[in-house]
């Protein structure tokens, strides 16, 4: 059923996702590709409400299980109401984070079992997987410093650097396990070089 391509952008905190998301959107549009840009957790009315619950740092302590289930509850809404209809209509979907973030943050950061995440991935997504994932990678210190300069911290940004080291390692493991789909983009280099690497990774899809 899927017609358009499903592209996801991943990475730890402060690796430049927003800037590069805008770059990818423009790059695809320059190739006359209709793009729907969206994000996780979020992307629908209800999923954005779930996002607020997940990022709220003043609520009662969220259990790791509740955190994981809320991520996938939001994802289910997002897939059914935004991603699948957009792809079926021939759009490309460019999504700021997707399930690799669950492997990285809940699996790596929170040390939850990958088997639980895998089960939810199959249950919630069926066969839906991204066609391409761009993983922006930078040393944790560099990213955290950039993220913290933005001001107010959400519930994840308040975590210790050791948490983000586990997140980074889990992302890199996801890349090793899915070498065809996940392309590493070194984010700790001049923006022009980052964007050249992104354009290279997209080239095969633009033929
Ligand atoms: P951001 O996308 O605006 O950076 O913030 C979303 C936060 O949610 C970010 O800290 C990563 C986290 N997250 C997870 O922990 N698991 C997930 O599956 C997703 C999509 C995001």
mmCIF file of N, CA and C in Angstrom, residues 64-171:
data_model
loop_
_atom_site.group_PDB
_atom_site.id
_atom_site.type_symbol
_atom_site.label_atom_id
_atom_site.label_comp_id
_atom_site.label_asym_id
_atom_site.label_seq_id
_atom_site.Cartn_x
_atom_site.Cartn_y
_atom_site.Cartn_z
ATOM 1 N N UNK A 64 9.064 3.312 34.178
ATOM 2 C CA UNK A 64 9.690 3.043 32.875
ATOM 3 C C UNK A 64 8.699 2.350 31.942
ATOM 4 N N UNK A 65 7.890 1.472 32.537
ATOM 5 C CA UNK A 65 6.902 0.745 31.729
ATOM 6 C C UNK A 65 5.881 1.722 31.161
ATOM 7 N N UNK A 66 5.389 2.635 32.007
ATOM 8 C CA UNK A 66 4.399 3.620 31.527
ATOM 9 C C UNK A 66 5.020 4.493 30.438
ATOM 10 N N UNK A 67 6.275 4.859 30.627
ATOM 11 C CA UNK A 67 6.952 5.691 29.622
ATOM 12 C C UNK A 67 6.993 4.974 28.271
ATOM 13 N N UNK A 68 7.391 3.716 28.300
ATOM 14 C CA UNK A 68 7.489 2.948 27.054
ATOM 15 C C UNK A 68 6.112 2.793 26.402
ATOM 16 N N UNK A 69 5.113 2.466 27.222
ATOM 17 C CA UNK A 69 3.771 2.243 26.670
ATOM 18 C C UNK A 69 3.186 3.545 26.121
ATOM 19 N N UNK A 70 3.445 4.652 26.786
ATOM 20 C CA UNK A 70 2.945 5.945 26.274
ATOM 21 C C UNK A 70 3.607 6.294 24.941
ATOM 22 N N UNK A 71 4.897 5.987 24.815
ATOM 23 C CA UNK A 71 5.582 6.234 23.532
ATOM 24 C C UNK A 71 4.868 5.466 22.426
ATOM 25 N N UNK A 72 4.544 4.204 22.706
ATOM 26 C CA UNK A 72 3.919 3.389 21.656
ATOM 27 C C UNK A 72 2.437 3.723 21.479
ATOM 28 N N UNK A 73 1.767 4.206 22.532
ATOM 29 C CA UNK A 73 0.371 4.640 22.384
ATOM 30 C C UNK A 73 0.334 5.847 21.438
ATOM 31 N N UNK A 74 1.240 6.799 21.677
ATOM 32 C CA UNK A 74 1.321 7.972 20.796
ATOM 33 C C UNK A 74 1.658 7.528 19.371
ATOM 34 N N UNK A 75 2.570 6.571 19.265
ATOM 35 C CA UNK A 75 3.012 6.083 17.940
ATOM 36 C C UNK A 75 1.849 5.456 17.181
ATOM 37 N N UNK A 76 1.015 4.714 17.879
ATOM 38 C CA UNK A 76 -0.116 4.069 17.224
ATOM 39 C C UNK A 76 -1.051 5.121 16.614
ATOM 40 N N UNK A 77 -1.369 6.165 17.375
ATOM 41 C CA UNK A 77 -2.208 7.257 16.862
ATOM 42 C C UNK A 77 -1.566 7.907 15.640
ATOM 43 N N UNK A 78 -0.277 8.133 15.765
ATOM 44 C CA UNK A 78 0.483 8.826 14.727
ATOM 45 C C UNK A 78 0.517 8.021 13.424
ATOM 46 N N UNK A 79 0.751 6.723 13.571
ATOM 47 C CA UNK A 79 0.830 5.861 12.375
ATOM 48 C C UNK A 79 -0.520 5.832 11.653
ATOM 49 N N UNK A 80 -1.578 5.585 12.433
ATOM 50 C CA UNK A 80 -2.905 5.417 11.796
ATOM 51 C C UNK A 80 -3.444 6.721 11.222
ATOM 52 N N UNK A 81 -3.205 7.831 11.913
ATOM 53 C CA UNK A 81 -3.853 9.082 11.500
ATOM 54 C C UNK A 81 -2.976 9.969 10.621
ATOM 55 N N UNK A 82 -1.669 9.780 10.655
ATOM 56 C CA UNK A 82 -0.799 10.667 9.864
ATOM 57 C C UNK A 82 0.112 9.885 8.910
ATOM 58 N N UNK A 83 0.924 8.987 9.463
ATOM 59 C CA UNK A 83 1.997 8.402 8.644
ATOM 60 C C UNK A 83 1.430 7.541 7.511
ATOM 61 N N UNK A 84 0.591 6.566 7.866
ATOM 62 C CA UNK A 84 0.089 5.669 6.816
ATOM 63 C C UNK A 84 -0.750 6.409 5.767
ATOM 64 N N UNK A 85 -1.678 7.291 6.173
ATOM 65 C CA UNK A 85 -2.437 8.011 5.132
ATOM 66 C C UNK A 85 -1.538 8.865 4.238
ATOM 67 N N UNK A 86 -0.540 9.498 4.831
ATOM 68 C CA UNK A 86 0.346 10.364 4.023
ATOM 69 C C UNK A 86 1.129 9.520 3.011
ATOM 70 N N UNK A 87 1.663 8.390 3.452
ATOM 71 C CA UNK A 87 2.425 7.526 2.544
ATOM 72 C C UNK A 87 1.527 6.969 1.443
ATOM 73 N N UNK A 88 0.322 6.568 1.835
ATOM 74 C CA UNK A 88 -0.607 5.985 0.847
ATOM 75 C C UNK A 88 -0.995 7.018 -0.204
ATOM 76 N N UNK A 89 -1.005 8.303 0.185
ATOM 77 C CA UNK A 89 -1.354 9.363 -0.775
ATOM 78 C C UNK A 89 -0.155 9.758 -1.640
ATOM 79 N N UNK A 90 0.983 9.079 -1.437
ATOM 80 C CA UNK A 90 2.155 9.336 -2.284
ATOM 81 C C UNK A 90 3.127 10.359 -1.731
ATOM 82 N N UNK A 91 2.846 10.854 -0.517
ATOM 83 C CA UNK A 91 3.799 11.790 0.107
ATOM 84 C C UNK A 91 4.980 11.030 0.690
ATOM 85 N N UNK A 92 6.065 11.728 0.835
ATOM 86 C CA UNK A 92 7.135 11.204 1.672
ATOM 87 C C UNK A 92 6.881 11.726 3.086
ATOM 88 N N UNK A 93 7.202 10.901 4.058
ATOM 89 C CA UNK A 93 7.033 11.331 5.442
ATOM 90 C C UNK A 93 8.412 11.485 6.059
ATOM 91 N N UNK A 94 8.646 12.664 6.603
ATOM 92 C CA UNK A 94 9.920 12.956 7.262
ATOM 93 C C UNK A 94 9.611 13.126 8.744
ATOM 94 N N UNK A 95 10.093 12.182 9.541
ATOM 95 C CA UNK A 95 9.685 12.149 10.947
ATOM 96 C C UNK A 95 10.881 12.369 11.884
ATOM 97 N N UNK A 96 10.711 13.357 12.756
ATOM 98 C CA UNK A 96 11.711 13.678 13.775
ATOM 99 C C UNK A 96 11.556 12.655 14.898
ATOM 100 N N UNK A 97 12.374 11.648 14.884
ATOM 101 C CA UNK A 97 12.375 10.489 15.798
ATOM 102 C C UNK A 97 11.264 9.489 15.489
ATOM 103 N N UNK A 98 11.594 8.222 15.735
ATOM 104 C CA UNK A 98 10.609 7.131 15.609
ATOM 105 C C UNK A 98 11.092 6.007 16.531
ATOM 106 N N UNK A 99 10.859 4.773 16.173
ATOM 107 C CA UNK A 99 11.073 3.670 17.118
ATOM 108 C C UNK A 99 12.537 3.455 17.505
ATOM 109 N N UNK A 100 13.469 3.866 16.668
ATOM 110 C CA UNK A 100 14.879 3.749 17.097
ATOM 111 C C UNK A 100 15.104 4.543 18.381
ATOM 112 N N UNK A 101 14.318 5.626 18.561
ATOM 113 C CA UNK A 101 14.444 6.407 19.806
ATOM 114 C C UNK A 101 13.969 5.586 21.008
ATOM 115 N N UNK A 102 13.001 4.709 20.800
ATOM 116 C CA UNK A 102 12.562 3.846 21.921
ATOM 117 C C UNK A 102 13.666 2.852 22.278
ATOM 118 N N UNK A 103 14.327 2.298 21.256
ATOM 119 C CA UNK A 103 15.463 1.401 21.536
ATOM 120 C C UNK A 103 16.578 2.165 22.256
ATOM 121 N N UNK A 104 16.782 3.430 21.834
ATOM 122 C CA UNK A 104 17.900 4.198 22.407
ATOM 123 C C UNK A 104 17.581 4.696 23.820
ATOM 124 N N UNK A 105 16.421 5.342 23.984
ATOM 125 C CA UNK A 105 16.115 5.992 25.274
ATOM 126 C C UNK A 105 15.555 5.005 26.294
ATOM 127 N N UNK A 106 14.544 4.211 25.876
ATOM 128 C CA UNK A 106 13.976 3.272 26.847
ATOM 129 C C UNK A 106 14.876 2.034 26.961
ATOM 130 N N UNK A 107 15.356 1.535 25.810
ATOM 131 C CA UNK A 107 16.230 0.358 25.834
ATOM 132 C C UNK A 107 17.598 0.686 26.415
ATOM 133 N N UNK A 108 18.248 1.703 25.850
ATOM 134 C CA UNK A 108 19.594 2.076 26.314
ATOM 135 C C UNK A 108 19.531 2.891 27.591
ATOM 136 N N UNK A 109 18.914 4.067 27.506
ATOM 137 C CA UNK A 109 18.881 4.994 28.645
ATOM 138 C C UNK A 109 18.274 4.378 29.886
ATOM 139 N N UNK A 110 17.104 3.776 29.729
ATOM 140 C CA UNK A 110 16.409 3.195 30.899
ATOM 141 C C UNK A 110 16.740 1.720 31.127
ATOM 142 N N UNK A 111 17.562 1.159 30.276
ATOM 143 C CA UNK A 111 17.978 -0.262 30.380
ATOM 144 C C UNK A 111 16.797 -1.229 30.347
ATOM 145 N N UNK A 112 15.770 -0.889 29.563
ATOM 146 C CA UNK A 112 14.651 -1.834 29.412
ATOM 147 C C UNK A 112 15.021 -2.898 28.383
ATOM 148 N N UNK A 113 14.360 -4.061 28.506
ATOM 149 C CA UNK A 113 14.691 -5.183 27.614
ATOM 150 C C UNK A 113 14.323 -4.882 26.167
ATOM 151 N N UNK A 114 15.278 -5.143 25.280
ATOM 152 C CA UNK A 114 15.011 -4.929 23.852
ATOM 153 C C UNK A 114 13.854 -5.813 23.388
ATOM 154 N N UNK A 115 13.691 -6.987 24.018
ATOM 155 C CA UNK A 115 12.624 -7.905 23.573
ATOM 156 C C UNK A 115 11.241 -7.274 23.785
ATOM 157 N N UNK A 116 11.076 -6.479 24.859
ATOM 158 C CA UNK A 116 9.782 -5.824 25.106
ATOM 159 C C UNK A 116 9.524 -4.782 24.014
ATOM 160 N N UNK A 117 10.586 -4.068 23.637
ATOM 161 C CA UNK A 117 10.435 -3.030 22.609
ATOM 162 C C UNK A 117 10.142 -3.681 21.252
ATOM 163 N N UNK A 118 10.849 -4.771 20.992
ATOM 164 C CA UNK A 118 10.621 -5.492 19.726
ATOM 165 C C UNK A 118 9.171 -5.953 19.621
ATOM 166 N N UNK A 119 8.664 -6.475 20.748
ATOM 167 C CA UNK A 119 7.284 -6.971 20.744
ATOM 168 C C UNK A 119 6.322 -5.836 20.409
ATOM 169 N N UNK A 120 6.520 -4.695 21.082
ATOM 170 C CA UNK A 120 5.637 -3.539 20.843
ATOM 171 C C UNK A 120 5.779 -3.024 19.411
ATOM 172 N N UNK A 121 6.996 -3.067 18.913
ATOM 173 C CA UNK A 121 7.244 -2.610 17.533
ATOM 174 C C UNK A 121 6.382 -3.419 16.559
ATOM 175 N N UNK A 122 6.376 -4.748 16.728
ATOM 176 C CA UNK A 122 5.573 -5.583 15.834
ATOM 177 C C UNK A 122 4.084 -5.369 16.071
ATOM 178 N N UNK A 123 3.707 -5.282 17.345
ATOM 179 C CA UNK A 123 2.291 -5.155 17.708
ATOM 180 C C UNK A 123 1.706 -3.845 17.171
ATOM 181 N N UNK A 124 2.445 -2.754 17.336
ATOM 182 C CA UNK A 124 1.919 -1.432 16.999
ATOM 183 C C UNK A 124 2.124 -1.104 15.517
ATOM 184 N N UNK A 125 3.228 -1.526 14.947
ATOM 185 C CA UNK A 125 3.576 -1.072 13.604
ATOM 186 C C UNK A 125 3.266 -2.082 12.505
ATOM 187 N N UNK A 126 3.020 -3.338 12.862
ATOM 188 C CA UNK A 126 2.930 -4.345 11.801
ATOM 189 C C UNK A 126 4.236 -4.330 11.028
ATOM 190 N N UNK A 127 4.117 -4.203 9.705
ATOM 191 C CA UNK A 127 5.323 -4.260 8.873
ATOM 192 C C UNK A 127 5.949 -2.884 8.644
ATOM 193 N N UNK A 128 5.338 -1.834 9.186
ATOM 194 C CA UNK A 128 5.855 -0.490 8.892
ATOM 195 C C UNK A 128 7.222 -0.245 9.532
ATOM 196 N N UNK A 129 8.208 0.048 8.695
ATOM 197 C CA UNK A 129 9.542 0.436 9.162
ATOM 198 C C UNK A 129 10.003 1.599 8.281
ATOM 199 N N UNK A 130 10.881 2.461 8.776
ATOM 200 C CA UNK A 130 11.388 3.522 7.901
ATOM 201 C C UNK A 130 12.169 2.936 6.711
ATOM 202 N N UNK A 131 12.139 3.657 5.585
ATOM 203 C CA UNK A 131 12.973 3.256 4.447
ATOM 204 C C UNK A 131 14.403 3.696 4.680
ATOM 205 N N UNK A 132 14.540 4.827 5.348
ATOM 206 C CA UNK A 132 15.873 5.370 5.624
ATOM 207 C C UNK A 132 15.834 6.096 6.970
ATOM 208 N N UNK A 133 16.877 5.875 7.766
ATOM 209 C CA UNK A 133 17.015 6.595 9.034
ATOM 210 C C UNK A 133 18.365 7.282 9.042
ATOM 211 N N UNK A 134 18.346 8.594 9.281
ATOM 212 C CA UNK A 134 19.597 9.350 9.379
ATOM 213 C C UNK A 134 19.884 9.532 10.856
ATOM 214 N N UNK A 135 20.995 8.990 11.286
ATOM 215 C CA UNK A 135 21.364 9.066 12.706
ATOM 216 C C UNK A 135 22.438 10.132 12.881
ATOM 217 N N UNK A 136 22.042 11.252 13.485
ATOM 218 C CA UNK A 136 23.009 12.332 13.771
ATOM 219 C C UNK A 136 23.731 11.964 15.060
ATOM 220 N N UNK A 137 25.039 11.846 14.960
ATOM 221 C CA UNK A 137 25.806 11.385 16.121
ATOM 222 C C UNK A 137 26.891 12.396 16.488
ATOM 223 N N UNK A 138 26.954 12.701 17.780
ATOM 224 C CA UNK A 138 28.012 13.601 18.281
ATOM 225 C C UNK A 138 28.364 13.156 19.694
ATOM 226 N N UNK A 139 29.582 13.475 20.162
ATOM 227 C CA UNK A 139 29.908 13.144 21.544
ATOM 228 C C UNK A 139 28.872 13.757 22.484
ATOM 229 N N UNK A 140 28.543 13.020 23.545
ATOM 230 C CA UNK A 140 27.473 13.428 24.450
ATOM 231 C C UNK A 140 27.688 14.834 25.012
ATOM 232 N N UNK A 141 28.902 15.141 25.432
ATOM 233 C CA UNK A 141 29.165 16.450 26.057
ATOM 234 C C UNK A 141 28.784 17.604 25.136
ATOM 235 N N UNK A 142 29.136 17.447 23.861
ATOM 236 C CA UNK A 142 28.881 18.506 22.881
ATOM 237 C C UNK A 142 27.368 18.735 22.742
ATOM 238 N N UNK A 143 26.624 17.637 22.588
ATOM 239 C CA UNK A 143 25.174 17.739 22.388
ATOM 240 C C UNK A 143 24.467 18.288 23.607
ATOM 241 N N UNK A 144 24.832 17.794 24.775
ATOM 242 C CA UNK A 144 24.150 18.218 26.011
ATOM 243 C C UNK A 144 24.365 19.714 26.240
ATOM 244 N N UNK A 145 25.584 20.150 25.990
ATOM 245 C CA UNK A 145 25.893 21.564 26.156
ATOM 246 C C UNK A 145 24.982 22.414 25.259
ATOM 247 N N UNK A 146 24.833 21.976 24.001
ATOM 248 C CA UNK A 146 23.989 22.713 23.061
ATOM 249 C C UNK A 146 22.523 22.680 23.494
ATOM 250 N N UNK A 147 22.071 21.505 23.932
ATOM 251 C CA UNK A 147 20.662 21.374 24.337
ATOM 252 C C UNK A 147 20.379 22.246 25.553
ATOM 253 N N UNK A 148 21.337 22.298 26.478
ATOM 254 C CA UNK A 148 21.078 23.029 27.727
ATOM 255 C C UNK A 148 21.107 24.531 27.534
ATOM 256 N N UNK A 149 21.796 24.974 26.457
ATOM 257 C CA UNK A 149 21.803 26.413 26.169
ATOM 258 C C UNK A 149 20.421 26.894 25.746
ATOM 259 N N UNK A 150 19.554 25.939 25.347
ATOM 260 C CA UNK A 150 18.207 26.327 24.900
ATOM 261 C C UNK A 150 17.320 26.746 26.073
ATOM 262 N N UNK A 151 17.780 26.498 27.301
ATOM 263 C CA UNK A 151 17.000 26.971 28.453
ATOM 264 C C UNK A 151 16.319 25.841 29.191
ATOM 265 N N UNK A 152 14.997 25.984 29.414
ATOM 266 C CA UNK A 152 14.226 25.033 30.234
ATOM 267 C C UNK A 152 14.448 23.576 29.840
ATOM 268 N N UNK A 153 14.604 22.711 30.835
ATOM 269 C CA UNK A 153 14.842 21.290 30.545
ATOM 270 C C UNK A 153 13.537 20.513 30.645
ATOM 271 N N UNK A 154 13.352 19.570 29.697
ATOM 272 C CA UNK A 154 12.215 18.665 29.865
ATOM 273 C C UNK A 154 12.658 17.459 30.688
ATOM 274 N N UNK A 155 11.747 16.489 30.859
ATOM 275 C CA UNK A 155 12.020 15.367 31.769
ATOM 276 C C UNK A 155 13.241 14.552 31.319
ATOM 277 N N UNK A 156 13.465 14.468 29.994
ATOM 278 C CA UNK A 156 14.630 13.709 29.507
ATOM 279 C C UNK A 156 15.915 14.521 29.641
ATOM 280 N N UNK A 157 15.805 15.798 29.325
ATOM 281 C CA UNK A 157 17.017 16.649 29.355
ATOM 282 C C UNK A 157 17.597 16.770 30.763
ATOM 283 N N UNK A 158 16.774 16.426 31.777
ATOM 284 C CA UNK A 158 17.270 16.508 33.151
ATOM 285 C C UNK A 158 18.122 15.286 33.544
ATOM 286 N N UNK A 159 18.181 14.302 32.671
ATOM 287 C CA UNK A 159 18.974 13.095 32.978
ATOM 288 C C UNK A 159 20.479 13.405 33.010
ATOM 289 N N UNK A 160 21.206 12.496 33.657
ATOM 290 C CA UNK A 160 22.668 12.630 33.759
ATOM 291 C C UNK A 160 23.338 12.260 32.428
ATOM 292 N N UNK A 161 24.599 12.681 32.286
ATOM 293 C CA UNK A 161 25.343 12.342 31.062
ATOM 294 C C UNK A 161 25.474 10.830 30.863
ATOM 295 N N UNK A 162 25.538 10.067 31.956
ATOM 296 C CA UNK A 162 25.666 8.603 31.816
ATOM 297 C C UNK A 162 24.445 8.023 31.092
ATOM 298 N N UNK A 163 23.276 8.613 31.346
ATOM 299 C CA UNK A 163 22.049 8.199 30.646
ATOM 300 C C UNK A 163 22.248 8.422 29.142
ATOM 301 N N UNK A 164 22.752 9.616 28.786
ATOM 302 C CA UNK A 164 22.903 9.933 27.364
ATOM 303 C C UNK A 164 24.027 9.127 26.700
ATOM 304 N N UNK A 165 25.008 8.710 27.495
ATOM 305 C CA UNK A 165 26.038 7.807 26.945
ATOM 306 C C UNK A 165 25.378 6.473 26.574
ATOM 307 N N UNK A 166 24.473 5.988 27.425
ATOM 308 C CA UNK A 166 23.776 4.724 27.108
ATOM 309 C C UNK A 166 22.870 4.906 25.890
ATOM 310 N N UNK A 167 22.235 6.082 25.798
ATOM 311 C CA UNK A 167 21.382 6.375 24.635
ATOM 312 C C UNK A 167 22.235 6.324 23.359
ATOM 313 N N UNK A 168 23.387 6.972 23.413
ATOM 314 C CA UNK A 168 24.241 7.026 22.219
ATOM 315 C C UNK A 168 24.697 5.626 21.811
ATOM 316 N N UNK A 169 25.121 4.841 22.809
ATOM 317 C CA UNK A 169 25.579 3.469 22.503
ATOM 318 C C UNK A 169 24.448 2.639 21.891
ATOM 319 N N UNK A 170 23.233 2.822 22.427
ATOM 320 C CA UNK A 170 22.101 2.039 21.909
ATOM 321 C C UNK A 170 21.759 2.456 20.473
ATOM 322 N N UNK A 171 21.875 3.749 20.182
ATOM 323 C CA UNK A 171 21.662 4.183 18.792
ATOM 324 C C UNK A 171 22.701 3.535 17.871
#
